[in-house]
Amino acid sequence: MSDQAPVREDLRGVEPYGAPQIDVPVRLNTNENPFPPSDALAEAMGQAMADAARSLNRYPDREAWELREDLAAYLRAESEVEVRADQVWPANGSNEVMHHLFSAFGGPGRLAMSFAPTYSMYEQYARDTFTAYRTVRRNPDFSLDAMTAVAAIIGGGPHIVVLASPNNPTGTALPLEVISAACAIAPGIVIVDEAYAEFRRPGTPSALCLLEVHPNLVVTRTMSKAFALAGARVGYAVARPEIIDALRVVRLPYHLSSATQAIACTALSFSDELLGQVDALRRERDGLVDWLRAEGLQAVDSDANFVMFGRFSDRRRVWEGLLDRGVLVRETGPEGWLRVTVGTPEENAAFRTALLGVLGMGGMMAAEEAGSDAEGMT
Ligand SMILES: *Cc1c(COP(=O)(O)O)cnc(C)c1O
């Protein structure tokens, strides 16, 4: 026997994916909401958990109907689109929702396509479900136009197209024309990953309003970001019932625990309170973008709760300099850029002070002529 476990050939030597979980005072690296649940919400969750505990001898509601009704009601209020419970599919984080989508619509001999730079997990869902994965570059300013998207889809014939909007790590939202054009030409499903939708700027629409027109459209959302519920692991897809039925085939039995369902329903009943904090975070985000630019840095326009900024000749040194000062950001995206999550006003102030300290050391900025060309944008 060798020391190696007899694992699948394509998984040999592969490291698990994940941002470093380092215990520092200011953690701005995984796009979490910095505001913990209020005492009232925490108490209501405790009560809901106690109620659920009394029937934990039974398996949970396999179809999670109450939660799906509540999610549909939330979406009708948030986006003024008619969504019914049979169009909603919740799971343990939108990561699991994506896994269901790739399992049902990808698979051996099938292709998934996305537009880089984008969320690195898409490649992993593809790998785990034996789906081929290909990315096509976004424009140098990280936007994506309908021409590029349509040409890529015609060229590749993907069974799954994934469009992150707002995109991680750039914060860029897509115009509806691009999503519509992709849906109209795609031979398979088009997933619009709206993990950060609630943070979008005024006037930026949600793809939910296209569900009626495009039968192959799937919109995914999460409670991890705007709803400040990353620890509970709740995400969901919205699509026509025929697509949801396919996800019900590939899910593991009783995939969403009674505890998770109870917590999520309780959080949804506090939507107004939670979304009030989103407004505060959006203002902080816009302030952060303005400040970075005033300091002579580049910052990408963001519709999310994070900002990609740069460019640095050696981003690792900047990342380490910030960490030395107690601020953890994310080393991700194209070479020369870093990503910072919008925190509380105090955390954002700590970030600004730390960054000024690092930049004061000199020699950090990338040469101008390197500009924002498309090199390294994968
Ligand atoms: C954070 C994030 C998600 C959410 O993942 P969960 O599993 O719901 O916590 C999904 N997509 C993108 C692009 C993200 O950044």
Short mmCIF file of C-alpha atoms and ligand atoms in Angstrom, two decimals:
data_model
loop_
_atom_site.label_atom_id
_atom_site.label_comp_id
_atom_site.label_asym_id
_atom_site.label_seq_id
_atom_site.Cartn_x
_atom_site.Cartn_y
_atom_site.Cartn_z
CA MET A 1 0.00 0.00 0.00
CA SER A 2 1.32 3.45 -0.84
CA ASP A 3 0.85 6.37 1.58
CA GLN A 4 -1.61 7.88 -0.89
CA ALA A 5 -5.31 7.19 -0.36
CA PRO A 6 -6.80 5.44 -3.41
CA VAL A 7 -8.53 8.62 -4.50
CA ARG A 8 -9.79 9.52 -8.01
CA GLU A 9 -6.83 10.30 -10.33
CA ASP A 10 -8.02 13.84 -10.98
CA LEU A 11 -8.19 14.62 -7.24
CA ARG A 12 -4.67 13.41 -6.37
CA GLY A 13 -2.60 16.13 -4.74
CA VAL A 14 -5.45 18.67 -4.99
CA GLU A 15 -5.67 21.04 -1.99
CA PRO A 16 -9.09 21.90 -0.51
CA TYR A 17 -10.31 25.36 -1.54
CA GLY A 18 -10.86 28.11 1.00
CA ALA A 19 -9.80 31.52 2.23
CA PRO A 20 -7.36 31.46 5.16
CA GLN A 21 -9.27 31.58 8.48
CA ILE A 22 -6.83 33.73 10.47
CA ASP A 23 -7.81 35.17 13.84
CA VAL A 24 -7.12 38.90 13.50
CA PRO A 25 -9.01 41.93 14.85
CA VAL A 26 -10.38 43.09 11.47
CA ARG A 27 -11.52 40.31 9.10
CA LEU A 28 -12.48 41.72 5.72
CA ASN A 29 -11.69 38.72 3.54
CA THR A 30 -14.80 36.57 2.98
CA ASN A 31 -17.55 39.10 2.21
CA GLU A 32 -19.49 38.34 5.37
CA ASN A 33 -21.92 40.85 6.80
CA PRO A 34 -20.11 42.49 9.77
CA PHE A 35 -23.30 42.99 11.82
CA PRO A 36 -24.23 40.00 14.01
CA PRO A 37 -27.94 39.20 14.54
CA SER A 38 -29.63 41.60 16.99
CA ASP A 39 -30.57 40.34 20.46
CA ALA A 40 -34.22 40.19 19.38
CA LEU A 41 -33.39 38.09 16.33
CA ALA A 42 -31.01 35.83 18.26
CA GLU A 43 -33.73 35.24 20.85
CA ALA A 44 -36.34 34.50 18.18
CA MET A 45 -33.92 32.01 16.58
CA GLY A 46 -33.38 30.36 19.95
CA GLN A 47 -37.13 29.99 20.37
CA ALA A 48 -37.55 28.58 16.86
CA MET A 49 -34.72 26.13 17.52
CA ALA A 50 -36.32 25.00 20.78
CA ASP A 51 -39.60 24.36 18.93
CA ALA A 52 -37.79 22.44 16.20
CA ALA A 53 -35.86 20.46 18.85
CA ARG A 54 -39.12 18.93 20.09
CA SER A 55 -39.51 17.03 16.84
CA LEU A 56 -35.88 16.24 15.99
CA ASN A 57 -36.70 12.51 16.24
CA ARG A 58 -38.38 13.02 12.85
CA TYR A 59 -36.73 13.80 9.53
CA PRO A 60 -37.19 17.40 8.36
CA ASP A 61 -39.78 18.48 5.79
CA ARG A 62 -38.06 17.10 2.70
CA GLU A 63 -39.57 19.78 0.48
CA ALA A 64 -38.97 22.64 2.97
CA TRP A 65 -42.34 24.11 2.01
CA GLU A 66 -42.66 26.72 4.73
CA LEU A 67 -39.20 28.09 3.93
CA ARG A 68 -39.94 28.11 0.21
CA GLU A 69 -43.19 30.03 0.83
CA ASP A 70 -41.29 32.54 2.96
CA LEU A 71 -38.50 32.94 0.39
CA ALA A 72 -41.04 33.47 -2.40
CA ALA A 73 -42.82 36.12 -0.31
CA TYR A 74 -39.51 37.86 0.39
CA LEU A 75 -38.61 37.92 -3.32
CA ARG A 76 -42.04 39.28 -4.30
CA ALA A 77 -41.49 42.15 -1.86
CA GLU A 78 -37.81 42.73 -2.72
CA SER A 79 -38.00 42.68 -6.50
CA GLU A 80 -41.70 43.09 -7.30
CA VAL A 81 -41.64 39.91 -9.38
CA GLU A 82 -44.33 37.23 -9.03
CA VAL A 83 -42.43 34.27 -7.55
CA ARG A 84 -44.20 31.13 -6.27
CA ALA A 85 -42.88 28.59 -3.77
CA ASP A 86 -42.66 25.86 -6.44
CA GLN A 87 -40.12 28.07 -8.28
CA VAL A 88 -37.79 28.27 -5.26
CA TRP A 89 -35.20 25.67 -4.26
CA PRO A 90 -33.29 26.08 -0.97
CA ALA A 91 -30.18 24.16 0.10
CA ASN A 92 -27.17 24.40 2.42
CA GLY A 93 -25.72 27.59 0.99
CA SER A 94 -25.94 28.59 -2.65
CA ASN A 95 -22.80 26.46 -2.99
CA GLU A 96 -24.97 23.37 -2.54
CA VAL A 97 -27.62 24.80 -4.86
CA MET A 98 -24.90 25.16 -7.53
CA HIS A 99 -23.79 21.60 -6.89
CA HIS A 100 -27.37 20.43 -7.50
CA LEU A 101 -27.51 22.48 -10.71
CA PHE A 102 -24.23 21.08 -12.00
CA SER A 103 -25.25 17.53 -11.03
CA ALA A 104 -28.57 17.78 -12.87
CA PHE A 105 -27.59 19.84 -15.92
CA GLY A 106 -23.85 19.11 -16.26
CA GLY A 107 -22.09 15.76 -16.10
CA PRO A 108 -19.78 13.70 -18.31
CA GLY A 109 -19.61 14.97 -21.90
CA ARG A 110 -21.20 18.28 -20.93
CA LEU A 111 -19.71 21.77 -20.79
CA ALA A 112 -20.08 24.65 -18.31
CA MET A 113 -18.91 28.14 -19.29
CA SER A 114 -18.24 31.32 -17.36
CA PHE A 115 -16.51 34.69 -17.82
CA ALA A 116 -13.23 35.39 -16.01
CA PRO A 117 -12.16 36.75 -13.65
CA THR A 118 -15.00 35.24 -11.63
CA TYR A 119 -15.83 33.05 -8.63
CA SER A 120 -13.32 30.22 -8.44
CA MET A 121 -15.81 27.71 -7.01
CA TYR A 122 -17.53 27.25 -10.39
CA GLU A 123 -14.54 25.25 -11.59
CA GLN A 124 -14.80 23.00 -8.54
CA TYR A 125 -18.52 22.26 -9.03
CA ALA A 126 -17.63 21.31 -12.60
CA ARG A 127 -14.76 19.05 -11.53
CA ASP A 128 -16.83 17.28 -8.86
CA THR A 129 -19.63 16.56 -11.33
CA PHE A 130 -17.30 15.55 -14.22
CA THR A 131 -18.44 18.55 -16.23
CA ALA A 132 -15.94 20.24 -18.57
CA TYR A 133 -15.35 23.90 -17.66
CA ARG A 134 -14.22 26.77 -19.85
CA THR A 135 -13.86 30.48 -19.15
CA VAL A 136 -13.84 33.37 -21.62
CA ARG A 137 -12.32 36.72 -20.67
CA ARG A 138 -14.30 39.73 -19.65
CA ASN A 139 -13.39 43.16 -21.03
CA PRO A 140 -10.37 44.94 -19.49
CA ASP A 141 -12.74 46.91 -17.22
CA PHE A 142 -14.31 43.57 -16.10
CA SER A 143 -17.59 44.29 -17.85
CA LEU A 144 -19.13 41.73 -20.19
CA ASP A 145 -20.97 42.74 -23.34
CA ALA A 146 -23.68 40.81 -25.16
CA MET A 147 -21.49 40.32 -28.27
CA THR A 148 -18.71 38.59 -26.31
CA ALA A 149 -21.15 36.45 -24.34
CA VAL A 150 -23.14 35.40 -27.39
CA ALA A 151 -20.02 34.60 -29.45
CA ALA A 152 -18.61 32.48 -26.62
CA ILE A 153 -21.88 30.59 -26.20
CA ILE A 154 -22.26 29.95 -29.92
CA GLY A 155 -18.63 28.79 -30.08
CA GLY A 156 -18.80 26.43 -27.09
CA GLY A 157 -22.43 25.24 -27.02
CA PRO A 158 -22.38 24.99 -23.19
CA HIS A 159 -25.02 23.04 -21.28
CA ILE A 160 -24.54 25.47 -18.37
CA VAL A 161 -23.61 29.16 -18.53
CA VAL A 162 -22.77 30.80 -15.20
CA LEU A 163 -22.98 34.58 -14.99
CA ALA A 164 -22.13 36.09 -11.61
CA SER A 165 -23.94 39.41 -11.18
CA PRO A 166 -22.67 41.24 -9.19
CA ASN A 167 -19.50 39.36 -10.02
CA ASN A 168 -17.02 38.15 -7.41
CA PRO A 169 -14.22 39.35 -7.11
CA THR A 170 -14.80 42.44 -9.26
CA GLY A 171 -18.20 43.65 -7.95
CA THR A 172 -19.44 44.21 -11.51
CA ALA A 173 -23.18 43.77 -12.23
CA LEU A 174 -24.46 42.78 -15.67
CA PRO A 175 -27.01 44.73 -17.70
CA LEU A 176 -30.23 42.80 -18.41
CA GLU A 177 -29.51 42.90 -22.17
CA VAL A 178 -26.47 40.67 -21.65
CA ILE A 179 -28.41 38.14 -19.59
CA SER A 180 -31.31 38.17 -22.07
CA ALA A 181 -28.97 37.69 -25.03
CA ALA A 182 -27.23 34.79 -23.27
CA CYS A 183 -30.55 33.11 -22.41
CA ALA A 184 -31.88 33.55 -25.94
CA ILE A 185 -28.86 31.88 -27.57
CA ALA A 186 -27.82 29.30 -24.92
CA PRO A 187 -28.72 25.68 -25.73
CA GLY A 188 -28.84 24.82 -22.00
CA ILE A 189 -29.50 26.65 -18.74
CA VAL A 190 -28.14 30.08 -17.80
CA ILE A 191 -27.41 30.52 -14.08
CA VAL A 192 -27.20 34.09 -12.83
CA ASP A 193 -25.44 33.97 -9.45
CA GLU A 194 -26.93 36.88 -7.51
CA ALA A 195 -25.24 36.19 -4.16
CA TYR A 196 -24.79 39.94 -3.68
CA ALA A 197 -28.01 41.16 -5.32
CA GLU A 198 -29.31 43.05 -2.28
CA PHE A 199 -26.22 45.28 -2.33
CA ARG A 200 -26.73 46.48 -5.91
CA ARG A 201 -26.81 50.22 -6.55
CA PRO A 202 -30.09 52.00 -7.33
CA GLY A 203 -31.07 51.38 -10.94
CA THR A 204 -29.22 48.05 -11.21
CA PRO A 205 -31.93 45.44 -11.95
CA SER A 206 -32.18 41.81 -10.80
CA ALA A 207 -32.41 39.00 -13.34
CA LEU A 208 -35.52 37.80 -11.50
CA CYS A 209 -37.62 40.02 -13.77
CA LEU A 210 -36.49 37.92 -16.79
CA LEU A 211 -37.73 34.58 -15.41
CA GLU A 212 -41.09 35.02 -17.09
CA VAL A 213 -39.50 35.47 -20.54
CA HIS A 214 -36.63 32.95 -20.46
CA PRO A 215 -37.53 29.35 -19.52
CA ASN A 216 -33.82 28.38 -19.27
CA LEU A 217 -32.93 31.06 -16.69
CA VAL A 218 -31.97 30.16 -13.11
CA VAL A 219 -31.26 32.88 -10.54
CA THR A 220 -29.38 31.88 -7.39
CA ARG A 221 -29.29 33.86 -4.17
CA THR A 222 -27.96 33.35 -0.64
CA MET A 223 -28.74 34.34 2.93
CA SER A 224 -24.98 34.38 3.69
CA LYS A 225 -24.33 37.98 2.71
CA ALA A 226 -27.19 40.53 2.96
CA PHE A 227 -29.06 38.44 5.55
CA ALA A 228 -25.95 38.09 7.73
CA LEU A 229 -26.51 34.35 8.00
CA ALA A 230 -23.30 32.82 6.63
CA GLY A 231 -23.05 30.47 9.61
CA ALA A 232 -26.47 28.92 8.99
CA ARG A 233 -25.72 27.87 5.38
CA VAL A 234 -28.83 28.80 3.39
CA GLY A 235 -28.94 29.60 -0.32
CA TYR A 236 -31.62 29.11 -2.97
CA ALA A 237 -32.33 28.95 -6.68
CA VAL A 238 -35.31 30.50 -8.46
CA ALA A 239 -36.44 28.99 -11.78
CA ARG A 240 -39.48 27.47 -13.43
CA PRO A 241 -40.85 24.36 -11.66
CA GLU A 242 -39.55 21.95 -14.35
CA ILE A 243 -35.98 23.00 -13.51
CA ILE A 244 -36.62 22.77 -9.76
CA ASP A 245 -37.97 19.23 -10.27
CA ALA A 246 -34.60 18.20 -11.75
CA LEU A 247 -32.83 19.50 -8.63
CA ARG A 248 -35.15 17.47 -6.41
CA VAL A 249 -33.90 14.35 -8.22
CA VAL A 250 -30.20 14.90 -7.42
CA ARG A 251 -30.41 16.30 -3.87
CA LEU A 252 -29.41 14.03 -1.00
CA PRO A 253 -32.37 12.83 1.09
CA TYR A 254 -33.54 15.39 3.67
CA HIS A 255 -30.71 17.71 2.67
CA LEU A 256 -31.90 20.73 4.67
CA SER A 257 -32.09 20.12 8.45
CA SER A 258 -35.09 21.16 10.57
CA ALA A 259 -32.75 23.48 12.48
CA THR A 260 -31.63 25.22 9.29
CA GLN A 261 -35.20 25.61 8.06
CA ALA A 262 -36.33 27.09 11.39
CA ILE A 263 -33.41 29.54 11.55
CA ALA A 264 -33.92 30.69 7.95
CA CYS A 265 -37.67 31.29 8.39
CA THR A 266 -36.97 33.31 11.52
CA ALA A 267 -34.34 35.44 9.77
CA LEU A 268 -36.79 36.11 6.91
CA SER A 269 -39.34 37.40 9.42
CA PHE A 270 -36.70 40.01 10.38
CA SER A 271 -36.07 41.06 6.75
CA ASP A 272 -36.76 44.75 7.36
CA GLU A 273 -34.22 44.97 10.17
CA LEU A 274 -31.57 43.02 8.25
CA LEU A 275 -31.99 44.91 4.99
CA GLY A 276 -31.72 48.21 6.89
CA GLN A 277 -28.12 47.27 7.60
CA VAL A 278 -27.58 46.59 3.91
CA ASP A 279 -28.29 50.26 3.18
CA ALA A 280 -25.64 51.29 5.67
CA LEU A 281 -23.13 48.91 4.08
CA ARG A 282 -23.86 50.25 0.60
CA ARG A 283 -23.10 53.78 1.78
CA GLU A 284 -19.86 52.58 3.40
CA ARG A 285 -18.94 50.80 0.16
CA ASP A 286 -19.44 53.88 -1.99
CA GLY A 287 -17.40 55.90 0.52
CA LEU A 288 -14.60 53.34 0.36
CA VAL A 289 -14.48 53.47 -3.45
CA ASP A 290 -14.29 57.29 -3.38
CA TRP A 291 -11.57 57.23 -0.73
CA LEU A 292 -9.41 54.68 -2.58
CA ARG A 293 -9.60 56.75 -5.76
CA ALA A 294 -8.79 59.95 -3.87
CA GLU A 295 -5.67 58.18 -2.60
CA GLY A 296 -4.61 57.59 -6.20
CA LEU A 297 -5.55 53.91 -6.30
CA GLN A 298 -7.83 52.15 -8.75
CA ALA A 299 -11.12 50.79 -7.37
CA VAL A 300 -13.63 48.92 -9.51
CA ASP A 301 -17.23 50.17 -9.36
CA SER A 302 -19.03 47.75 -7.04
CA ASP A 303 -22.64 46.55 -6.73
CA ALA A 304 -21.61 44.17 -3.94
CA ASN A 305 -20.36 44.39 -0.33
CA PHE A 306 -16.69 44.36 -1.35
CA VAL A 307 -14.32 46.43 -3.45
CA MET A 308 -11.51 45.26 -5.70
CA PHE A 309 -8.62 47.72 -5.55
CA GLY A 310 -5.05 48.07 -6.79
CA ARG A 311 -2.94 47.87 -8.70
CA PHE A 312 0.16 46.85 -6.82
CA SER A 313 3.55 45.76 -8.14
CA ASP A 314 3.64 43.11 -5.38
CA ARG A 315 0.18 42.52 -3.95
CA ARG A 316 1.48 39.86 -1.59
CA ARG A 317 3.54 42.50 0.24
CA VAL A 318 0.52 44.77 0.55
CA TRP A 319 -1.62 41.87 1.81
CA GLU A 320 1.06 40.98 4.37
CA GLY A 321 1.52 44.63 5.38
CA LEU A 322 -2.20 44.90 6.09
CA LEU A 323 -2.16 41.62 8.02
CA ASP A 324 0.77 42.88 10.13
CA ARG A 325 -1.51 45.82 11.03
CA GLY A 326 -4.37 43.49 12.04
CA VAL A 327 -6.43 43.73 8.85
CA LEU A 328 -7.14 40.63 6.77
CA VAL A 329 -8.20 41.19 3.13
CA ARG A 330 -8.33 38.70 0.25
CA GLU A 331 -5.55 38.07 -2.21
CA THR A 332 -7.71 37.18 -5.20
CA GLY A 333 -8.58 38.34 -8.68
CA PRO A 334 -6.16 39.34 -11.44
CA GLU A 335 -2.52 39.94 -10.56
CA GLY A 336 -1.96 43.28 -8.84
CA TRP A 337 -5.42 43.55 -7.29
CA LEU A 338 -6.76 42.85 -3.79
CA ARG A 339 -10.34 42.55 -2.54
CA VAL A 340 -11.64 44.12 0.65
CA THR A 341 -15.02 43.35 2.23
CA VAL A 342 -17.02 46.32 3.49
CA GLY A 343 -17.11 46.09 7.29
CA THR A 344 -18.46 48.26 10.07
CA PRO A 345 -17.48 51.96 9.95
CA GLU A 346 -14.82 51.20 12.60
CA GLU A 347 -13.41 48.28 10.61
CA ASN A 348 -13.32 50.32 7.42
CA ALA A 349 -11.48 53.10 9.25
CA ALA A 350 -8.96 50.52 10.51
CA PHE A 351 -8.51 49.31 6.93
CA ARG A 352 -7.89 52.85 5.65
CA THR A 353 -5.33 53.57 8.36
CA ALA A 354 -3.55 50.27 7.76
CA LEU A 355 -3.47 50.79 3.99
CA LEU A 356 -2.02 54.29 4.37
CA GLY A 357 0.64 52.78 6.62
CA VAL A 358 1.53 50.14 4.03
CA LEU A 359 1.56 52.58 1.11
CA GLY A 360 3.76 54.92 3.17
CA MET A 361 6.48 52.27 2.95
CA GLY A 362 6.72 53.18 -0.76
CA GLY A 363 7.35 51.12 -3.88
CA MET A 364 3.97 49.38 -3.75
CA MET A 365 2.16 50.81 -6.73
CA ALA A 366 2.24 49.10 -10.12
CA ALA A 367 3.85 51.09 -12.92
CA GLU A 368 1.30 53.20 -14.78
CA GLU A 369 2.11 51.87 -18.24
CA ALA A 370 1.01 48.43 -17.11
CA GLY A 371 -2.40 50.13 -16.95
CA SER A 372 -5.40 47.88 -16.79
CA ASP A 373 -4.59 45.71 -19.75
CA ALA A 374 -6.15 42.31 -19.99
CA GLU A 375 -3.00 40.39 -19.04
CA GLY A 376 -3.40 37.94 -16.23
CA MET A 377 -7.17 38.27 -16.23
CA THR A 378 -8.05 34.65 -15.91
C1 LIG B 1 -20.44 34.20 -1.19
C2 LIG B 1 -20.83 33.73 -2.54
C3 LIG B 1 -21.83 32.79 -2.69
C4 LIG B 1 -22.58 32.29 -1.47
O1 LIG B 1 -22.23 31.06 -1.04
P1 LIG B 1 -23.07 30.38 0.11
O2 LIG B 1 -22.79 28.94 -0.11
O3 LIG B 1 -24.51 30.71 -0.09
O4 LIG B 1 -22.54 30.90 1.41
C5 LIG B 1 -22.22 32.40 -3.96
N1 LIG B 1 -21.65 32.92 -5.04
C6 LIG B 1 -20.69 33.85 -4.95
C7 LIG B 1 -20.12 34.45 -6.19
C8 LIG B 1 -20.24 34.27 -3.70
O5 LIG B 1 -19.26 35.16 -3.61
#
